[in-house]
């Protein structure tokens, strides 16, 4: 009897598929962050891009990824296959990496970023649905938190490698971009050989989800999507954190340390917060994350020194750790089994459109009124988002549990 009691009380281990997907994300994020942490500086110094142009590029890139995720999610649910789409998505991301150092104009950078984001969009929904498919509900928060944590490990290794290479090459950004292609292609290879997932039975054609069903998800799923849009409304791209780092006096070779600090904090927080949400509910950590974002914005708006700047970055990383894995878990909790990937696709489409508007607005504010205006506007939106979120919290929680 005691052994049976222990067995019933014990939680299942996180599936191997989640670990492999996390390591794949880690390798791809090393590559992406080696590029992303230097790209805003490269655009400004070498291609004479403005803050508004950077905001547009970042917003458009995210929006492309999110729109692509909608169709990728529907196709994944319709075919019952996750891995082929994930491989295609990671493959396009890898192919886009050498396009950056080959680019001779801003237009080519936009094209490379668009291809990378198409790949991100294709892989996102089936990857998240695969995690939801293979993970028991009682450990979903931990599973999504683990993938986010591994992803953020890549997020701080990548900038560290970029710093080392910048110092070793005398600030040769193009060399860093070329070396960044290697972990991207390694990630694709690991995905191909590391995961073996049998296709689900296709069933009858009339039982397969259709694109039209994306607009007829259940109320709990829509509530989760609204919550995600509230969060996205209040936060803009980390590219503006990198621009701020130069404003407070960080040398170009050391700009990537910004993302190192942010991702270390993010990664350390995401997994334990995910586990906490499995026990206490999803909505409490999300409310805390908005308070952290408000604090980060206020600190960064006034930051005129490196210590103040990095205090803001730590708060920003905590906000990410308290929110990003939980938002994905909300969708996994709420969506019907046959529409998991579709739900993730709609979720990312809606948040992507919000990101596009937010980043363009952030870039315009920065260019017209300075960096403080951008962060103060985000702080104001954080307050609005927190009020709206607390009102949403009063309704039934997606997934049927309480916060």
Short mmCIF file of C-alpha atoms in Angstrom, two decimals:
data_model
loop_
_atom_site.label_atom_id
_atom_site.label_comp_id
_atom_site.label_asym_id
_atom_site.label_seq_id
_atom_site.Cartn_x
_atom_site.Cartn_y
_atom_site.Cartn_z
CA UNK A 1 0.00 0.00 0.00
CA UNK A 2 2.71 2.61 0.79
CA UNK A 3 4.43 1.97 -2.60
CA UNK A 4 1.12 2.40 -4.37
CA UNK A 5 0.54 5.65 -2.54
CA UNK A 6 3.95 6.93 -3.53
CA UNK A 7 3.36 5.93 -7.13
CA UNK A 8 0.05 7.74 -7.22
CA UNK A 9 1.54 10.86 -5.61
CA UNK A 10 4.70 10.96 -7.71
CA UNK A 11 4.79 13.21 -10.75
CA UNK A 12 5.84 11.81 -14.11
CA UNK A 13 9.33 12.76 -15.33
CA UNK A 14 9.62 15.32 -18.10
CA UNK A 15 9.64 13.39 -21.43
CA UNK A 16 12.86 12.99 -23.42
CA UNK A 17 11.22 14.76 -26.36
CA UNK A 18 10.95 17.95 -24.28
CA UNK A 19 14.64 17.75 -23.38
CA UNK A 20 15.68 17.30 -27.01
CA UNK A 21 13.48 20.17 -28.14
CA UNK A 22 14.98 22.30 -25.39
CA UNK A 23 18.54 21.50 -26.49
CA UNK A 24 17.63 22.21 -30.13
CA UNK A 25 16.22 25.57 -29.00
CA UNK A 26 19.41 26.17 -27.01
CA UNK A 27 21.66 25.62 -30.05
CA UNK A 28 19.49 27.73 -32.37
CA UNK A 29 19.31 30.50 -29.79
CA UNK A 30 23.11 30.56 -29.48
CA UNK A 31 23.21 31.26 -33.20
CA UNK A 32 20.38 33.77 -33.16
CA UNK A 33 21.70 35.73 -30.19
CA UNK A 34 25.20 35.94 -31.68
CA UNK A 35 23.52 37.77 -34.56
CA UNK A 36 20.74 39.64 -32.75
CA UNK A 37 22.92 41.20 -30.05
CA UNK A 38 25.15 42.85 -32.68
CA UNK A 39 22.67 43.44 -35.49
CA UNK A 40 21.12 46.70 -34.16
CA UNK A 41 24.62 48.18 -33.77
CA UNK A 42 25.60 46.91 -37.24
CA UNK A 43 22.47 48.44 -38.76
CA UNK A 44 23.14 51.83 -37.18
CA UNK A 45 26.91 52.04 -37.75
CA UNK A 46 27.29 50.28 -41.11
CA UNK A 47 23.92 50.70 -42.84
CA UNK A 48 22.84 54.02 -41.27
CA UNK A 49 19.47 52.66 -40.09
CA UNK A 50 17.32 54.78 -37.75
CA UNK A 51 15.64 53.69 -34.52
CA UNK A 52 12.30 53.82 -36.36
CA UNK A 53 13.66 51.48 -39.05
CA UNK A 54 14.96 49.07 -36.40
CA UNK A 55 11.58 49.12 -34.66
CA UNK A 56 9.84 48.38 -37.96
CA UNK A 57 12.23 45.53 -38.83
CA UNK A 58 11.85 43.96 -35.40
CA UNK A 59 8.08 44.32 -35.39
CA UNK A 60 7.67 43.06 -38.97
CA UNK A 61 9.92 40.08 -38.25
CA UNK A 62 7.87 39.01 -35.26
CA UNK A 63 4.58 39.59 -37.11
CA UNK A 64 5.75 37.42 -40.03
CA UNK A 65 6.61 34.64 -37.61
CA UNK A 66 3.27 34.86 -35.88
CA UNK A 67 1.19 34.86 -39.08
CA UNK A 68 3.16 31.86 -40.33
CA UNK A 69 2.49 30.06 -37.06
CA UNK A 70 -1.25 30.21 -37.66
CA UNK A 71 -1.02 28.26 -40.91
CA UNK A 72 1.68 25.97 -39.56
CA UNK A 73 -0.53 25.12 -36.58
CA UNK A 74 -3.52 24.30 -38.79
CA UNK A 75 -1.39 22.11 -41.09
CA UNK A 76 0.13 20.33 -38.09
CA UNK A 77 -3.31 19.50 -36.67
CA UNK A 78 -4.73 18.58 -40.08
CA UNK A 79 -1.93 16.13 -40.89
CA UNK A 80 -1.32 14.95 -37.34
CA UNK A 81 2.43 15.53 -37.89
CA UNK A 82 4.66 17.78 -35.84
CA UNK A 83 8.31 16.88 -36.54
CA UNK A 84 8.46 17.54 -40.33
CA UNK A 85 7.20 21.07 -39.85
CA UNK A 86 9.59 21.65 -36.96
CA UNK A 87 12.53 20.46 -39.10
CA UNK A 88 11.45 22.73 -41.97
CA UNK A 89 11.16 25.70 -39.64
CA UNK A 90 14.54 25.20 -37.99
CA UNK A 91 16.07 24.56 -41.43
CA UNK A 92 14.86 27.90 -42.80
CA UNK A 93 16.22 29.60 -39.70
CA UNK A 94 19.62 28.04 -40.34
CA UNK A 95 19.61 29.03 -44.02
CA UNK A 96 18.86 32.64 -43.13
CA UNK A 97 21.98 33.01 -40.97
CA UNK A 98 24.60 33.29 -43.77
CA UNK A 99 22.39 35.82 -45.56
CA UNK A 100 23.17 38.42 -42.86
CA UNK A 101 26.93 38.75 -43.50
CA UNK A 102 26.29 38.56 -47.25
CA UNK A 103 23.77 41.43 -47.14
CA UNK A 104 24.88 44.65 -48.82
CA UNK A 105 21.83 46.77 -48.01
CA UNK A 106 19.04 47.18 -45.49
CA UNK A 107 16.66 45.43 -47.89
CA UNK A 108 18.70 42.22 -47.77
CA UNK A 109 18.76 42.34 -43.97
CA UNK A 110 14.98 42.60 -44.00
CA UNK A 111 14.80 39.60 -46.37
CA UNK A 112 17.10 37.52 -44.17
CA UNK A 113 15.15 38.42 -41.05
CA UNK A 114 11.88 37.61 -42.83
CA UNK A 115 13.15 34.16 -43.83
CA UNK A 116 14.38 33.52 -40.31
CA UNK A 117 11.01 34.55 -38.89
CA UNK A 118 9.11 32.41 -41.41
CA UNK A 119 11.17 29.50 -40.13
CA UNK A 120 10.44 30.47 -36.54
CA UNK A 121 6.77 30.71 -37.37
CA UNK A 122 6.66 27.30 -39.03
CA UNK A 123 8.38 25.51 -36.16
CA UNK A 124 6.76 27.26 -33.20
CA UNK A 125 3.21 25.87 -33.15
CA UNK A 126 4.05 22.21 -33.93
CA UNK A 127 6.93 22.27 -31.44
CA UNK A 128 4.74 23.64 -28.65
CA UNK A 129 1.93 21.24 -29.61
CA UNK A 130 4.42 18.37 -29.49
CA UNK A 131 5.32 19.33 -25.94
CA UNK A 132 1.63 19.50 -25.03
CA UNK A 133 1.00 16.13 -26.75
CA UNK A 134 3.76 14.30 -24.89
CA UNK A 135 3.51 15.90 -21.44
CA UNK A 136 0.93 15.00 -18.75
CA UNK A 137 -1.20 18.00 -17.69
CA UNK A 138 0.13 17.98 -14.12
CA UNK A 139 3.69 18.81 -15.27
CA UNK A 140 2.97 21.03 -18.28
CA UNK A 141 4.12 24.16 -16.50
CA UNK A 142 7.44 22.49 -15.67
CA UNK A 143 7.82 21.17 -19.25
CA UNK A 144 7.22 24.52 -20.93
CA UNK A 145 9.36 26.22 -18.29
CA UNK A 146 12.19 23.75 -18.93
CA UNK A 147 12.15 24.40 -22.68
CA UNK A 148 12.17 28.13 -22.04
CA UNK A 149 15.04 27.76 -19.58
CA UNK A 150 17.14 25.74 -22.03
CA UNK A 151 16.30 28.25 -24.74
CA UNK A 152 17.55 31.06 -22.52
CA UNK A 153 20.78 29.18 -21.78
CA UNK A 154 21.46 29.64 -25.48
CA UNK A 155 20.36 33.22 -25.00
CA UNK A 156 23.26 33.99 -22.70
CA UNK A 157 25.86 31.64 -24.24
CA UNK A 158 25.35 33.28 -27.65
CA UNK A 159 26.11 36.83 -26.48
CA UNK A 160 29.11 35.57 -24.44
CA UNK A 161 30.52 33.92 -27.56
CA UNK A 162 29.84 37.11 -29.50
CA UNK A 163 31.74 39.17 -26.93
CA UNK A 164 34.71 36.77 -27.04
CA UNK A 165 34.79 36.81 -30.82
CA UNK A 166 34.48 40.60 -30.99
CA UNK A 167 37.44 40.96 -28.64
CA UNK A 168 39.43 38.30 -30.49
CA UNK A 169 38.79 39.76 -33.95
CA UNK A 170 39.13 43.42 -33.08
CA UNK A 171 35.43 44.13 -33.47
CA UNK A 172 34.85 42.28 -36.76
CA UNK A 173 31.06 41.86 -36.64
CA UNK A 174 30.87 40.04 -39.98
CA UNK A 175 33.17 37.29 -38.70
CA UNK A 176 30.87 36.79 -35.72
CA UNK A 177 27.90 36.52 -38.08
CA UNK A 178 29.65 33.82 -40.13
CA UNK A 179 30.58 31.74 -37.08
CA UNK A 180 26.97 32.02 -35.87
CA UNK A 181 25.85 29.79 -38.75
CA UNK A 182 27.48 26.71 -37.18
CA UNK A 183 25.23 26.12 -34.14
CA UNK A 184 22.16 26.79 -36.31
CA UNK A 185 22.91 23.88 -38.63
CA UNK A 186 23.88 21.69 -35.66
CA UNK A 187 20.43 22.35 -34.16
CA UNK A 188 18.74 21.09 -37.34
CA UNK A 189 20.88 17.94 -37.36
CA UNK A 190 20.04 17.20 -33.70
CA UNK A 191 16.32 17.60 -34.36
CA UNK A 192 16.46 15.22 -37.33
CA UNK A 193 18.26 12.43 -35.46
CA UNK A 194 17.18 13.10 -31.86
CA UNK A 195 13.40 12.83 -32.06
CA UNK A 196 11.34 9.94 -33.34
CA UNK A 197 7.64 10.70 -33.12
CA UNK A 198 5.11 8.40 -34.81
CA UNK A 199 2.44 10.20 -36.79
CA UNK A 200 -0.99 10.26 -35.24
CA UNK A 201 -3.72 8.38 -37.08
CA UNK A 202 -5.09 10.78 -39.69
CA UNK A 203 -8.73 9.82 -39.07
CA UNK A 204 -11.58 10.70 -41.35
CA UNK A 205 -11.31 13.83 -43.45
CA UNK A 206 -14.41 15.36 -41.86
CA UNK A 207 -12.80 15.03 -38.41
CA UNK A 208 -9.71 16.97 -39.41
CA UNK A 209 -9.51 20.58 -38.26
CA UNK A 210 -9.95 23.27 -40.91
CA UNK A 211 -8.54 26.78 -41.11
CA UNK A 212 -12.03 28.15 -40.39
CA UNK A 213 -11.91 26.46 -36.97
CA UNK A 214 -9.13 28.84 -35.94
CA UNK A 215 -11.85 31.41 -35.31
CA UNK A 216 -14.02 29.00 -33.34
CA UNK A 217 -11.74 28.00 -30.50
CA UNK A 218 -13.34 27.51 -27.10
CA UNK A 219 -13.83 30.48 -24.72
CA UNK A 220 -11.05 29.33 -22.38
CA UNK A 221 -8.54 29.40 -25.25
CA UNK A 222 -9.65 32.88 -26.31
CA UNK A 223 -9.32 34.07 -22.72
CA UNK A 224 -5.72 32.82 -22.71
CA UNK A 225 -5.06 34.58 -26.03
CA UNK A 226 -6.49 37.85 -24.68
CA UNK A 227 -4.22 37.54 -21.64
CA UNK A 228 -1.20 37.06 -23.94
CA UNK A 229 -2.12 40.11 -26.02
CA UNK A 230 -2.41 42.19 -22.85
CA UNK A 231 1.16 41.21 -21.97
CA UNK A 232 2.49 41.79 -25.47
CA UNK A 233 0.92 45.23 -25.65
CA UNK A 234 3.13 46.37 -22.78
CA UNK A 235 6.51 45.04 -23.97
CA UNK A 236 8.63 45.84 -27.02
CA UNK A 237 11.65 44.15 -28.63
CA UNK A 238 14.90 43.63 -26.74
CA UNK A 239 16.62 45.44 -29.62
CA UNK A 240 15.79 48.67 -27.77
CA UNK A 241 17.59 47.37 -24.69
CA UNK A 242 20.70 47.00 -26.84
CA UNK A 243 20.38 50.55 -28.14
CA UNK A 244 19.95 51.77 -24.57
CA UNK A 245 23.15 49.98 -23.54
CA UNK A 246 25.17 52.14 -25.92
CA UNK A 247 23.40 55.25 -24.67
CA UNK A 248 24.61 54.59 -21.12
CA UNK A 249 28.19 54.09 -22.29
CA UNK A 250 28.66 50.40 -23.04
CA UNK A 251 31.31 49.83 -25.73
CA UNK A 252 30.17 48.04 -28.91
CA UNK A 253 32.16 44.88 -28.14
CA UNK A 254 30.39 44.61 -24.77
CA UNK A 255 26.84 45.35 -25.91
CA UNK A 256 25.96 41.60 -25.98
CA UNK A 257 26.50 41.43 -22.19
CA UNK A 258 23.06 43.03 -21.96
CA UNK A 259 21.45 39.87 -23.31
CA UNK A 260 23.73 37.67 -21.20
CA UNK A 261 22.42 39.24 -18.00
CA UNK A 262 18.80 39.26 -19.19
CA UNK A 263 18.86 35.61 -20.30
CA UNK A 264 20.65 34.37 -17.17
CA UNK A 265 17.91 35.86 -15.01
CA UNK A 266 15.18 34.73 -17.43
CA UNK A 267 16.52 31.19 -17.59
CA UNK A 268 16.97 30.82 -13.86
CA UNK A 269 13.39 31.99 -13.26
CA UNK A 270 11.43 30.22 -16.02
CA UNK A 271 11.63 26.60 -14.82
CA UNK A 272 10.92 27.15 -11.09
CA UNK A 273 8.12 29.57 -11.98
CA UNK A 274 6.66 26.93 -14.29
CA UNK A 275 6.77 24.35 -11.51
CA UNK A 276 5.20 26.85 -9.12
CA UNK A 277 2.35 27.44 -11.57
CA UNK A 278 1.63 23.68 -11.63
CA UNK A 279 0.91 23.90 -7.90
CA UNK A 280 -0.63 27.35 -7.43
CA UNK A 281 -2.16 28.24 -10.81
CA UNK A 282 -0.99 30.28 -13.77
CA UNK A 283 -2.42 33.72 -13.11
CA UNK A 284 -0.50 34.71 -9.96
CA UNK A 285 2.95 34.59 -11.62
CA UNK A 286 1.58 36.48 -14.63
CA UNK A 287 0.36 39.35 -12.44
CA UNK A 288 3.77 39.48 -10.74
CA UNK A 289 5.45 39.64 -14.16
CA UNK A 290 3.55 42.81 -15.08
CA UNK A 291 4.68 44.48 -11.85
CA UNK A 292 8.26 43.49 -12.70
CA UNK A 293 7.90 44.93 -16.23
CA UNK A 294 6.60 48.21 -14.81
CA UNK A 295 9.59 48.40 -12.45
CA UNK A 296 12.02 47.58 -15.28
CA UNK A 297 10.59 50.32 -17.50
CA UNK A 298 10.77 52.96 -14.78
CA UNK A 299 14.38 52.08 -13.95
CA UNK A 300 15.47 52.00 -17.62
CA UNK A 301 13.70 55.27 -18.42
CA UNK A 302 15.84 57.05 -15.82
CA UNK A 303 19.04 55.00 -16.20
CA UNK A 304 22.05 57.19 -16.86
CA UNK A 305 24.72 54.79 -15.60
CA UNK A 306 25.65 51.16 -16.13
CA UNK A 307 24.60 49.98 -12.62
CA UNK A 308 21.12 51.49 -13.06
CA UNK A 309 20.87 50.09 -16.57
CA UNK A 310 21.74 46.55 -15.48
CA UNK A 311 19.30 46.79 -12.56
CA UNK A 312 16.62 47.43 -15.17
CA UNK A 313 17.84 44.49 -17.26
CA UNK A 314 17.62 42.15 -14.25
CA UNK A 315 14.02 43.24 -13.67
CA UNK A 316 13.26 42.75 -17.38
CA UNK A 317 14.68 39.21 -17.24
CA UNK A 318 12.56 38.41 -14.18
CA UNK A 319 9.49 39.66 -16.05
CA UNK A 320 10.27 37.30 -18.93
CA UNK A 321 10.84 34.37 -16.59
CA UNK A 322 7.52 34.95 -14.85
CA UNK A 323 5.51 35.22 -18.06
CA UNK A 324 6.72 33.55 -21.25
CA UNK A 325 6.54 29.87 -20.31
CA UNK A 326 3.27 30.45 -18.43
CA UNK A 327 1.57 32.06 -21.43
CA UNK A 328 2.33 29.00 -23.56
CA UNK A 329 1.10 26.74 -20.77
CA UNK A 330 -2.21 28.62 -20.68
CA UNK A 331 -2.82 27.66 -24.30
CA UNK A 332 -1.81 24.03 -23.67
CA UNK A 333 -4.22 23.89 -20.72
CA UNK A 334 -7.17 25.41 -22.53
CA UNK A 335 -7.07 24.23 -26.14
CA UNK A 336 -8.96 21.10 -27.32
CA UNK A 337 -6.67 18.16 -28.05
CA UNK A 338 -7.43 18.13 -31.79
CA UNK A 339 -6.70 21.86 -32.09
CA UNK A 340 -3.55 22.26 -29.98
CA UNK A 341 -1.29 23.48 -32.79
CA UNK A 342 -4.07 25.62 -34.29
CA UNK A 343 -4.56 27.29 -30.91
CA UNK A 344 -0.84 28.01 -30.65
CA UNK A 345 -0.97 29.42 -34.19
CA UNK A 346 -3.84 31.81 -33.37
CA UNK A 347 -2.13 32.75 -30.10
CA UNK A 348 1.05 33.71 -31.93
CA UNK A 349 -0.78 35.48 -34.76
CA UNK A 350 -2.63 37.76 -32.34
CA UNK A 351 0.42 38.51 -30.22
CA UNK A 352 2.50 39.04 -33.37
CA UNK A 353 0.19 41.74 -34.69
CA UNK A 354 0.36 43.41 -31.28
CA UNK A 355 4.17 43.25 -31.38
CA UNK A 356 4.30 44.85 -34.84
CA UNK A 357 2.30 47.87 -33.68
CA UNK A 358 4.18 48.11 -30.40
CA UNK A 359 7.65 48.01 -31.90
CA UNK A 360 6.90 50.59 -34.59
CA UNK A 361 5.45 52.88 -31.91
CA UNK A 362 8.50 52.29 -29.68
CA UNK A 363 10.85 53.14 -32.54
CA UNK A 364 8.92 56.32 -33.37
CA UNK A 365 8.92 57.47 -29.74
CA UNK A 366 12.65 56.79 -29.44
CA UNK A 367 13.46 58.72 -32.60
CA UNK A 368 11.10 61.65 -31.88
CA UNK A 369 11.40 62.02 -28.10
CA UNK A 370 14.33 59.90 -26.92
CA UNK A 371 14.73 56.60 -25.10
CA UNK A 372 13.02 57.73 -21.89
CA UNK A 373 9.76 58.31 -23.77
CA UNK A 374 9.82 54.73 -25.09
CA UNK A 375 10.30 53.18 -21.65
CA UNK A 376 7.79 55.49 -19.96
CA UNK A 377 5.18 54.63 -22.58
CA UNK A 378 5.80 50.94 -21.90
CA UNK A 379 5.45 51.63 -18.16
CA UNK A 380 2.09 53.31 -18.73
CA UNK A 381 0.92 50.37 -20.85
CA UNK A 382 2.10 48.01 -18.10
CA UNK A 383 -0.23 49.72 -15.65
CA UNK A 384 -3.13 49.47 -18.10
CA UNK A 385 -2.26 45.83 -18.78
CA UNK A 386 -2.07 45.03 -15.06
CA UNK A 387 -5.50 46.55 -14.43
CA UNK A 388 -6.99 44.68 -17.40
CA UNK A 389 -5.32 41.48 -16.33
CA UNK A 390 -6.60 41.72 -12.78
CA UNK A 391 -10.11 42.16 -14.19
CA UNK A 392 -9.57 39.09 -16.39
CA UNK A 393 -8.33 37.20 -13.35
CA UNK A 394 -11.75 37.61 -11.79
CA UNK A 395 -13.25 35.37 -14.48
CA UNK A 396 -12.76 31.62 -14.75
CA UNK A 397 -9.14 30.69 -15.32
CA UNK A 398 -8.24 28.94 -18.62
CA UNK A 399 -7.77 25.28 -17.90
CA UNK A 400 -10.32 25.30 -15.12
CA UNK A 401 -8.00 25.87 -12.14
CA UNK A 402 -7.72 28.87 -9.91
CA UNK A 403 -4.78 31.18 -9.60
#
